């Protein structure tokens, strides 16, 4: 059973470009969470999605950031017009249902904005 | 905002030694999870504790959840170099947002040969 798959593992973008981060949850998991880990900071919750629905986006910046989890395909975290402060490790986690709080994390995408 | 404080922030020990790291909060959590994260990788779940006073063992690792469910500890016996990594605790609340993990900043453990 493959784990949570994230790609790319590393992404370099120039200021003002768009970044697209992809996450395929574990087989049988329909709940996806995105977390951000800034240098010297702990992991911070960004958004929680189920198939075709955003359940909680309270941790996501109001501008430039968006997330989706379509009926088919991976979940996408999209950052428009990236700035240096967006440089971080972005982790996706998945779980089978909300009654089970155990979330399994992917290896992350390390975004560097130059 | 609930906060989890982890201590110590850094810990460097020799192989074979015992150690304990702590995770403390002023808030009550419905469950608490411990993860280990290696450089360049994602957090790997070690254990989940849900009952106040609960003790769980995973080989040489012993996890304890405080009676009041505000704190937790991780004890490693006879540490090995393979135990090196960032140990993170994360709590969840009861109620509607029980999916949301609140993480501490972690304890960076280095086990020297």
PDB file of C-alpha atoms in Angstrom:
ATOM      1  CA  UNK A   1       0.000   0.000   0.000  1.00  0.00           C
ATOM      2  CA  UNK A   2       1.706   3.130  -1.217  1.00  0.00           C
ATOM      3  CA  UNK A   3       1.934   6.012   1.198  1.00  0.00           C
ATOM      4  CA  UNK A   4       0.981   9.617   0.616  1.00  0.00           C
ATOM      5  CA  UNK A   5       2.703  10.760  -2.551  1.00  0.00           C
ATOM      6  CA  UNK A   6       3.729  14.347  -3.087  1.00  0.00           C
ATOM      7  CA  UNK A   7       5.349  15.910  -6.095  1.00  0.00           C
ATOM      8  CA  UNK A   8       7.508  17.563  -6.900  1.00  0.00           C
ATOM      9  CA  UNK A   9       9.872  16.969  -3.956  1.00  0.00           C
ATOM     10  CA  UNK A  10      11.668  20.215  -4.691  1.00  0.00           C
ATOM     11  CA  UNK A  11      10.354  23.249  -6.540  1.00  0.00           C
ATOM     12  CA  UNK A  12      12.152  26.480  -7.345  1.00  0.00           C
ATOM     13  CA  UNK A  13      10.151  29.467  -8.482  1.00  0.00           C
ATOM     14  CA  UNK A  14      11.021  33.075  -9.190  1.00  0.00           C
ATOM     15  CA  UNK A  15       9.086  35.784  -7.407  1.00  0.00           C
ATOM     16  CA  UNK A  16       5.768  36.363  -9.142  1.00  0.00           C
ATOM     17  CA  UNK A  17       5.476  32.882 -10.648  1.00  0.00           C
ATOM     18  CA  UNK A  18       2.905  30.270  -9.727  1.00  0.00           C
ATOM     19  CA  UNK A  19       3.629  27.139  -7.715  1.00  0.00           C
ATOM     20  CA  UNK A  20       1.514  23.977  -7.974  1.00  0.00           C
ATOM     21  CA  UNK A  21       2.010  21.270  -5.393  1.00  0.00           C
ATOM     22  CA  UNK A  22       0.378  17.874  -5.834  1.00  0.00           C
ATOM     23  CA  UNK A  23      -0.696  15.268  -3.312  1.00  0.00           C
ATOM     24  CA  UNK A  24      -2.106  11.799  -3.855  1.00  0.00           C
ATOM     25  CA  UNK A  25      -3.513  10.398  -0.603  1.00  0.00           C
ATOM     26  CA  UNK A  26      -3.081   6.849   0.596  1.00  0.00           C
ATOM     27  CA  UNK A  27      -5.363   4.303  -1.068  1.00  0.00           C
ATOM     28  CA  UNK A  28      -8.723   4.334   0.646  1.00  0.00           C
ATOM     29  CA  UNK A  29      -8.217   7.762   2.215  1.00  0.00           C
ATOM     30  CA  UNK A  30     -10.663  10.460   1.223  1.00  0.00           C
ATOM     31  CA  UNK A  31      -9.509  13.229   3.573  1.00  0.00           C
ATOM     32  CA  UNK A  32      -6.539  15.420   2.750  1.00  0.00           C
ATOM     33  CA  UNK A  33      -4.800  18.038   4.881  1.00  0.00           C
ATOM     34  CA  UNK A  34      -2.088  20.513   3.932  1.00  0.00           C
ATOM     35  CA  UNK A  35       0.457  21.796   6.451  1.00  0.00           C
ATOM     36  CA  UNK A  36       3.299  24.269   6.052  1.00  0.00           C
ATOM     37  CA  UNK A  37       6.622  24.102   7.876  1.00  0.00           C
ATOM     38  CA  UNK A  38       8.530  27.358   7.859  1.00  0.00           C
ATOM     39  CA  UNK A  39      12.200  27.454   8.890  1.00  0.00           C
ATOM     40  CA  UNK A  40      12.471  27.407  12.696  1.00  0.00           C
ATOM     41  CA  UNK A  41       8.691  26.969  12.984  1.00  0.00           C
ATOM     42  CA  UNK A  42       6.481  24.017  13.726  1.00  0.00           C
ATOM     43  CA  UNK A  43       4.087  22.580  11.221  1.00  0.00           C
ATOM     44  CA  UNK A  44       1.007  24.760  10.782  1.00  0.00           C
ATOM     45  CA  UNK A  45      -2.374  23.599   9.524  1.00  0.00           C
ATOM     46  CA  UNK A  46      -3.486  25.222   6.289  1.00  0.00           C
ATOM     47  CA  UNK A  47      -6.503  23.468   4.837  1.00  0.00           C
ATOM     48  CA  UNK A  48      -8.651  20.340   5.068  1.00  0.00           C
ATOM     49  CA  UNK A  49     -10.363  18.912   2.011  1.00  0.00           C
ATOM     50  CA  UNK A  50     -12.583  16.007   1.129  1.00  0.00           C
ATOM     51  CA  UNK A  51     -13.346  14.997  -2.418  1.00  0.00           C
ATOM     52  CA  UNK A  52     -14.612  18.102  -4.251  1.00  0.00           C
ATOM     53  CA  UNK A  53     -15.110  20.016  -0.986  1.00  0.00           C
ATOM     54  CA  UNK A  54     -13.067  22.410   1.115  1.00  0.00           C
ATOM     55  CA  UNK A  55     -14.007  21.680   4.713  1.00  0.00           C
ATOM     56  CA  UNK A  56     -11.735  24.071   6.603  1.00  0.00           C
ATOM     57  CA  UNK A  57      -9.364  26.619   5.079  1.00  0.00           C
ATOM     58  CA  UNK A  58      -8.874  28.646   8.233  1.00  0.00           C
ATOM     59  CA  UNK A  59      -5.086  28.238   8.165  1.00  0.00           C
ATOM     60  CA  UNK A  60      -4.612  29.330   4.608  1.00  0.00           C
ATOM     61  CA  UNK A  61      -3.615  32.897   3.698  1.00  0.00           C
ATOM     62  CA  UNK A  62      -6.596  34.717   2.233  1.00  0.00           C
ATOM     63  CA  UNK A  63      -4.770  35.859  -0.883  1.00  0.00           C
ATOM     64  CA  UNK A  64      -2.742  33.979  -3.494  1.00  0.00           C
ATOM     65  CA  UNK A  65      -3.322  30.527  -1.940  1.00  0.00           C
ATOM     66  CA  UNK A  66      -5.949  28.039  -3.053  1.00  0.00           C
ATOM     67  CA  UNK A  67      -6.509  24.317  -2.739  1.00  0.00           C
ATOM     68  CA  UNK A  68      -8.646  21.731  -4.432  1.00  0.00           C
ATOM     69  CA  UNK A  69      -9.279  18.010  -4.293  1.00  0.00           C
ATOM     70  CA  UNK A  70     -11.164  17.041  -7.454  1.00  0.00           C
ATOM     71  CA  UNK A  71     -13.249  13.938  -7.915  1.00  0.00           C
ATOM     72  CA  UNK A  72     -10.475  12.455 -10.014  1.00  0.00           C
ATOM     73  CA  UNK A  73      -6.795  13.092  -9.535  1.00  0.00           C
ATOM     74  CA  UNK A  74      -4.596  14.487  -6.789  1.00  0.00           C
ATOM     75  CA  UNK A  75      -5.160  17.343  -4.428  1.00  0.00           C
ATOM     76  CA  UNK A  76      -3.506  20.560  -5.594  1.00  0.00           C
ATOM     77  CA  UNK A  77      -2.177  23.410  -3.478  1.00  0.00           C
ATOM     78  CA  UNK A  78      -1.728  26.439  -5.685  1.00  0.00           C
ATOM     79  CA  UNK A  79       0.256  29.535  -4.781  1.00  0.00           C
ATOM     80  CA  UNK A  80      -0.013  32.443  -7.177  1.00  0.00           C
ATOM     81  CA  UNK A  81       2.535  35.252  -7.487  1.00  0.00           C
ATOM     82  CA  UNK A  82       4.933  33.634  -5.042  1.00  0.00           C
ATOM     83  CA  UNK A  83       7.039  35.774  -2.703  1.00  0.00           C
ATOM     84  CA  UNK A  84      10.211  34.912  -0.775  1.00  0.00           C
ATOM     85  CA  UNK A  85       8.180  34.379   2.383  1.00  0.00           C
ATOM     86  CA  UNK A  86       6.385  31.458   0.746  1.00  0.00           C
ATOM     87  CA  UNK A  87       9.620  29.449   0.833  1.00  0.00           C
ATOM     88  CA  UNK A  88       8.872  26.496   3.093  1.00  0.00           C
ATOM     89  CA  UNK A  89       8.225  22.784   3.201  1.00  0.00           C
ATOM     90  CA  UNK A  90       4.627  21.941   2.360  1.00  0.00           C
ATOM     91  CA  UNK A  91       3.301  18.656   3.652  1.00  0.00           C
ATOM     92  CA  UNK A  92       0.189  16.796   2.720  1.00  0.00           C
ATOM     93  CA  UNK A  93      -1.433  14.255   5.030  1.00  0.00           C
ATOM     94  CA  UNK A  94      -4.367  11.927   4.554  1.00  0.00           C
ATOM     95  CA  UNK A  95      -6.722   9.963   6.764  1.00  0.00           C
ATOM     96  CA  UNK A  96      -9.518   7.498   6.090  1.00  0.00           C
ATOM     97  CA  UNK A  97     -12.220   9.367   8.033  1.00  0.00           C
ATOM     98  CA  UNK A  98     -12.514  12.178  10.542  1.00  0.00           C
ATOM     99  CA  UNK A  99     -13.309   9.806  13.369  1.00  0.00           C
ATOM    100  CA  UNK A 100      -9.732   8.546  13.128  1.00  0.00           C
ATOM    101  CA  UNK A 101      -7.419  11.438  13.858  1.00  0.00           C
ATOM    102  CA  UNK A 102      -4.300   9.583  12.780  1.00  0.00           C
ATOM    103  CA  UNK A 103      -2.927  11.350   9.737  1.00  0.00           C
ATOM    104  CA  UNK A 104      -0.194   9.962   7.541  1.00  0.00           C
ATOM    105  CA  UNK A 105       2.170  12.458   5.974  1.00  0.00           C
ATOM    106  CA  UNK A 106       3.872  12.589   2.625  1.00  0.00           C
ATOM    107  CA  UNK A 107       7.527  13.456   2.148  1.00  0.00           C
ATOM    108  CA  UNK A 108       6.718  17.063   1.406  1.00  0.00           C
ATOM    109  CA  UNK A 109       7.473  19.583  -1.300  1.00  0.00           C
ATOM    110  CA  UNK A 110      10.241  22.022  -0.558  1.00  0.00           C
ATOM    111  CA  UNK A 111       9.452  25.308  -2.247  1.00  0.00           C
ATOM    112  CA  UNK A 112      12.220  27.822  -2.740  1.00  0.00           C
ATOM    113  CA  UNK A 113      11.364  31.252  -4.097  1.00  0.00           C
ATOM    114  CA  UNK A 114      14.302  33.097  -5.614  1.00  0.00           C
TER     115      UNK A 114
ATOM    116  CA  UNK B   1      -4.782  29.520  20.353  1.00  0.00           C
ATOM    117  CA  UNK B   2      -3.536  26.260  21.812  1.00  0.00           C
ATOM    118  CA  UNK B   3       0.210  25.879  22.089  1.00  0.00           C
ATOM    119  CA  UNK B   4       2.421  22.875  22.628  1.00  0.00           C
ATOM    120  CA  UNK B   5       5.819  23.501  24.157  1.00  0.00           C
ATOM    121  CA  UNK B   6       8.464  20.866  23.629  1.00  0.00           C
ATOM    122  CA  UNK B   7      11.608  20.535  25.691  1.00  0.00           C
ATOM    123  CA  UNK B   8      14.444  20.365  25.384  1.00  0.00           C
ATOM    124  CA  UNK B   9      14.733  21.991  21.989  1.00  0.00           C
ATOM    125  CA  UNK B  10      18.036  20.193  21.305  1.00  0.00           C
ATOM    126  CA  UNK B  11      19.469  17.052  22.870  1.00  0.00           C
ATOM    127  CA  UNK B  12      22.779  15.382  22.072  1.00  0.00           C
ATOM    128  CA  UNK B  13      23.639  12.122  23.795  1.00  0.00           C
ATOM    129  CA  UNK B  14      25.858   9.073  23.450  1.00  0.00           C
ATOM    130  CA  UNK B  15      24.626   5.756  22.153  1.00  0.00           C
ATOM    131  CA  UNK B  16      23.319   3.594  24.995  1.00  0.00           C
ATOM    132  CA  UNK B  17      22.078   6.458  27.162  1.00  0.00           C
ATOM    133  CA  UNK B  18      18.471   6.969  28.213  1.00  0.00           C
ATOM    134  CA  UNK B  19      16.552  10.167  27.573  1.00  0.00           C
ATOM    135  CA  UNK B  20      13.177  11.789  28.086  1.00  0.00           C
ATOM    136  CA  UNK B  21      11.619  14.582  26.061  1.00  0.00           C
ATOM    137  CA  UNK B  22       8.538  16.523  27.042  1.00  0.00           C
ATOM    138  CA  UNK B  23       5.486  18.058  25.461  1.00  0.00           C
ATOM    139  CA  UNK B  24       3.485  20.506  27.585  1.00  0.00           C
ATOM    140  CA  UNK B  25       0.425  22.668  27.163  1.00  0.00           C
ATOM    141  CA  UNK B  26      -1.945  24.704  29.261  1.00  0.00           C
ATOM    142  CA  UNK B  27      -4.804  23.288  27.179  1.00  0.00           C
ATOM    143  CA  UNK B  28      -6.503  19.917  27.231  1.00  0.00           C
ATOM    144  CA  UNK B  29      -6.195  17.745  24.130  1.00  0.00           C
ATOM    145  CA  UNK B  30      -8.498  14.920  23.149  1.00  0.00           C
ATOM    146  CA  UNK B  31      -5.571  13.014  21.686  1.00  0.00           C
ATOM    147  CA  UNK B  32      -1.869  13.473  21.293  1.00  0.00           C
ATOM    148  CA  UNK B  33       0.401  12.047  18.648  1.00  0.00           C
ATOM    149  CA  UNK B  34       4.170  11.677  18.480  1.00  0.00           C
ATOM    150  CA  UNK B  35       6.017  11.823  15.181  1.00  0.00           C
ATOM    151  CA  UNK B  36       9.640  11.470  14.149  1.00  0.00           C
ATOM    152  CA  UNK B  37      10.889  13.513  11.233  1.00  0.00           C
ATOM    153  CA  UNK B  38      14.223  12.978   9.514  1.00  0.00           C
ATOM    154  CA  UNK B  39      15.912  15.687   7.411  1.00  0.00           C
ATOM    155  CA  UNK B  40      14.210  16.134   4.059  1.00  0.00           C
ATOM    156  CA  UNK B  41      11.369  13.785   4.940  1.00  0.00           C
ATOM    157  CA  UNK B  42       7.831  14.034   6.254  1.00  0.00           C
ATOM    158  CA  UNK B  43       6.773  13.278   9.829  1.00  0.00           C
ATOM    159  CA  UNK B  44       6.252   9.576  10.540  1.00  0.00           C
ATOM    160  CA  UNK B  45       3.607   8.699  13.103  1.00  0.00           C
ATOM    161  CA  UNK B  46       4.979   6.785  16.104  1.00  0.00           C
ATOM    162  CA  UNK B  47       2.009   6.603  18.455  1.00  0.00           C
ATOM    163  CA  UNK B  48      -1.354   8.103  19.393  1.00  0.00           C
ATOM    164  CA  UNK B  49      -2.462   8.434  23.019  1.00  0.00           C
ATOM    165  CA  UNK B  50      -6.025   9.330  23.908  1.00  0.00           C
ATOM    166  CA  UNK B  51      -6.671   8.447  27.564  1.00  0.00           C
ATOM    167  CA  UNK B  52      -5.338  10.456  30.506  1.00  0.00           C
ATOM    168  CA  UNK B  53      -2.576   8.484  32.235  1.00  0.00           C
ATOM    169  CA  UNK B  54      -2.167   6.175  29.258  1.00  0.00           C
ATOM    170  CA  UNK B  55       1.241   4.558  28.713  1.00  0.00           C
ATOM    171  CA  UNK B  56       2.225   2.988  25.412  1.00  0.00           C
ATOM    172  CA  UNK B  57       5.423   1.146  24.585  1.00  0.00           C
ATOM    173  CA  UNK B  58       6.998   0.782  21.164  1.00  0.00           C
ATOM    174  CA  UNK B  59      10.137  -1.330  21.568  1.00  0.00           C
ATOM    175  CA  UNK B  60      12.582   0.987  23.396  1.00  0.00           C
ATOM    176  CA  UNK B  61      10.206   3.963  23.287  1.00  0.00           C
ATOM    177  CA  UNK B  62       7.717   4.640  26.088  1.00  0.00           C
ATOM    178  CA  UNK B  63       5.030   7.280  25.645  1.00  0.00           C
ATOM    179  CA  UNK B  64       2.931   8.674  28.468  1.00  0.00           C
ATOM    180  CA  UNK B  65      -0.107  10.949  28.359  1.00  0.00           C
ATOM    181  CA  UNK B  66      -0.632  13.080  31.448  1.00  0.00           C
ATOM    182  CA  UNK B  67      -3.618  12.449  33.685  1.00  0.00           C
ATOM    183  CA  UNK B  68      -5.114  15.820  32.753  1.00  0.00           C
ATOM    184  CA  UNK B  69      -4.353  15.291  29.036  1.00  0.00           C
ATOM    185  CA  UNK B  70      -2.298  18.484  28.917  1.00  0.00           C
ATOM    186  CA  UNK B  71       1.151  16.976  28.647  1.00  0.00           C
ATOM    187  CA  UNK B  72       3.056  13.988  27.389  1.00  0.00           C
ATOM    188  CA  UNK B  73       6.509  12.497  27.562  1.00  0.00           C
ATOM    189  CA  UNK B  74       8.612  10.231  25.395  1.00  0.00           C
ATOM    190  CA  UNK B  75      11.286   8.126  27.038  1.00  0.00           C
ATOM    191  CA  UNK B  76      13.894   6.275  24.982  1.00  0.00           C
ATOM    192  CA  UNK B  77      15.918   3.513  26.600  1.00  0.00           C
ATOM    193  CA  UNK B  78      19.409   2.667  25.394  1.00  0.00           C
ATOM    194  CA  UNK B  79      19.352   5.142  22.513  1.00  0.00           C
ATOM    195  CA  UNK B  80      20.773   4.112  19.163  1.00  0.00           C
ATOM    196  CA  UNK B  81      22.163   6.238  16.334  1.00  0.00           C
ATOM    197  CA  UNK B  82      19.067   5.351  14.322  1.00  0.00           C
ATOM    198  CA  UNK B  83      16.943   7.237  16.865  1.00  0.00           C
ATOM    199  CA  UNK B  84      18.434  10.508  15.634  1.00  0.00           C
ATOM    200  CA  UNK B  85      15.756  12.835  14.331  1.00  0.00           C
ATOM    201  CA  UNK B  86      13.251  15.567  15.131  1.00  0.00           C
ATOM    202  CA  UNK B  87      10.586  14.370  17.552  1.00  0.00           C
ATOM    203  CA  UNK B  88       7.298  16.208  17.219  1.00  0.00           C
ATOM    204  CA  UNK B  89       4.219  16.082  19.368  1.00  0.00           C
ATOM    205  CA  UNK B  90       0.843  17.136  17.991  1.00  0.00           C
ATOM    206  CA  UNK B  91      -2.515  17.451  19.703  1.00  0.00           C
ATOM    207  CA  UNK B  92      -6.103  17.403  18.555  1.00  0.00           C
ATOM    208  CA  UNK B  93      -9.148  18.952  20.175  1.00  0.00           C
ATOM    209  CA  UNK B  94     -12.496  17.392  20.790  1.00  0.00           C
ATOM    210  CA  UNK B  95     -15.413  18.726  18.823  1.00  0.00           C
ATOM    211  CA  UNK B  96     -15.806  19.843  15.267  1.00  0.00           C
ATOM    212  CA  UNK B  97     -12.161  20.487  14.452  1.00  0.00           C
ATOM    213  CA  UNK B  98     -10.744  17.235  15.792  1.00  0.00           C
ATOM    214  CA  UNK B  99      -8.912  16.686  12.511  1.00  0.00           C
ATOM    215  CA  UNK B 100      -6.647  19.704  13.029  1.00  0.00           C
ATOM    216  CA  UNK B 101      -3.222  18.902  14.473  1.00  0.00           C
ATOM    217  CA  UNK B 102      -1.481  21.511  16.614  1.00  0.00           C
ATOM    218  CA  UNK B 103       2.239  20.810  16.513  1.00  0.00           C
ATOM    219  CA  UNK B 104       5.038  21.684  18.866  1.00  0.00           C
ATOM    220  CA  UNK B 105       8.341  22.871  17.384  1.00  0.00           C
ATOM    221  CA  UNK B 106      10.005  19.601  18.229  1.00  0.00           C
ATOM    222  CA  UNK B 107      13.046  18.213  20.010  1.00  0.00           C
ATOM    223  CA  UNK B 108      16.040  17.622  17.769  1.00  0.00           C
ATOM    224  CA  UNK B 109      17.762  14.488  19.068  1.00  0.00           C
ATOM    225  CA  UNK B 110      21.268  13.521  18.039  1.00  0.00           C
ATOM    226  CA  UNK B 111      22.597  10.163  19.172  1.00  0.00           C
ATOM    227  CA  UNK B 112      26.354   9.948  18.785  1.00  0.00           C
ATOM    228  CA  UNK B 113      28.168   6.630  18.236  1.00  0.00           C
TER     229      UNK B 113
END
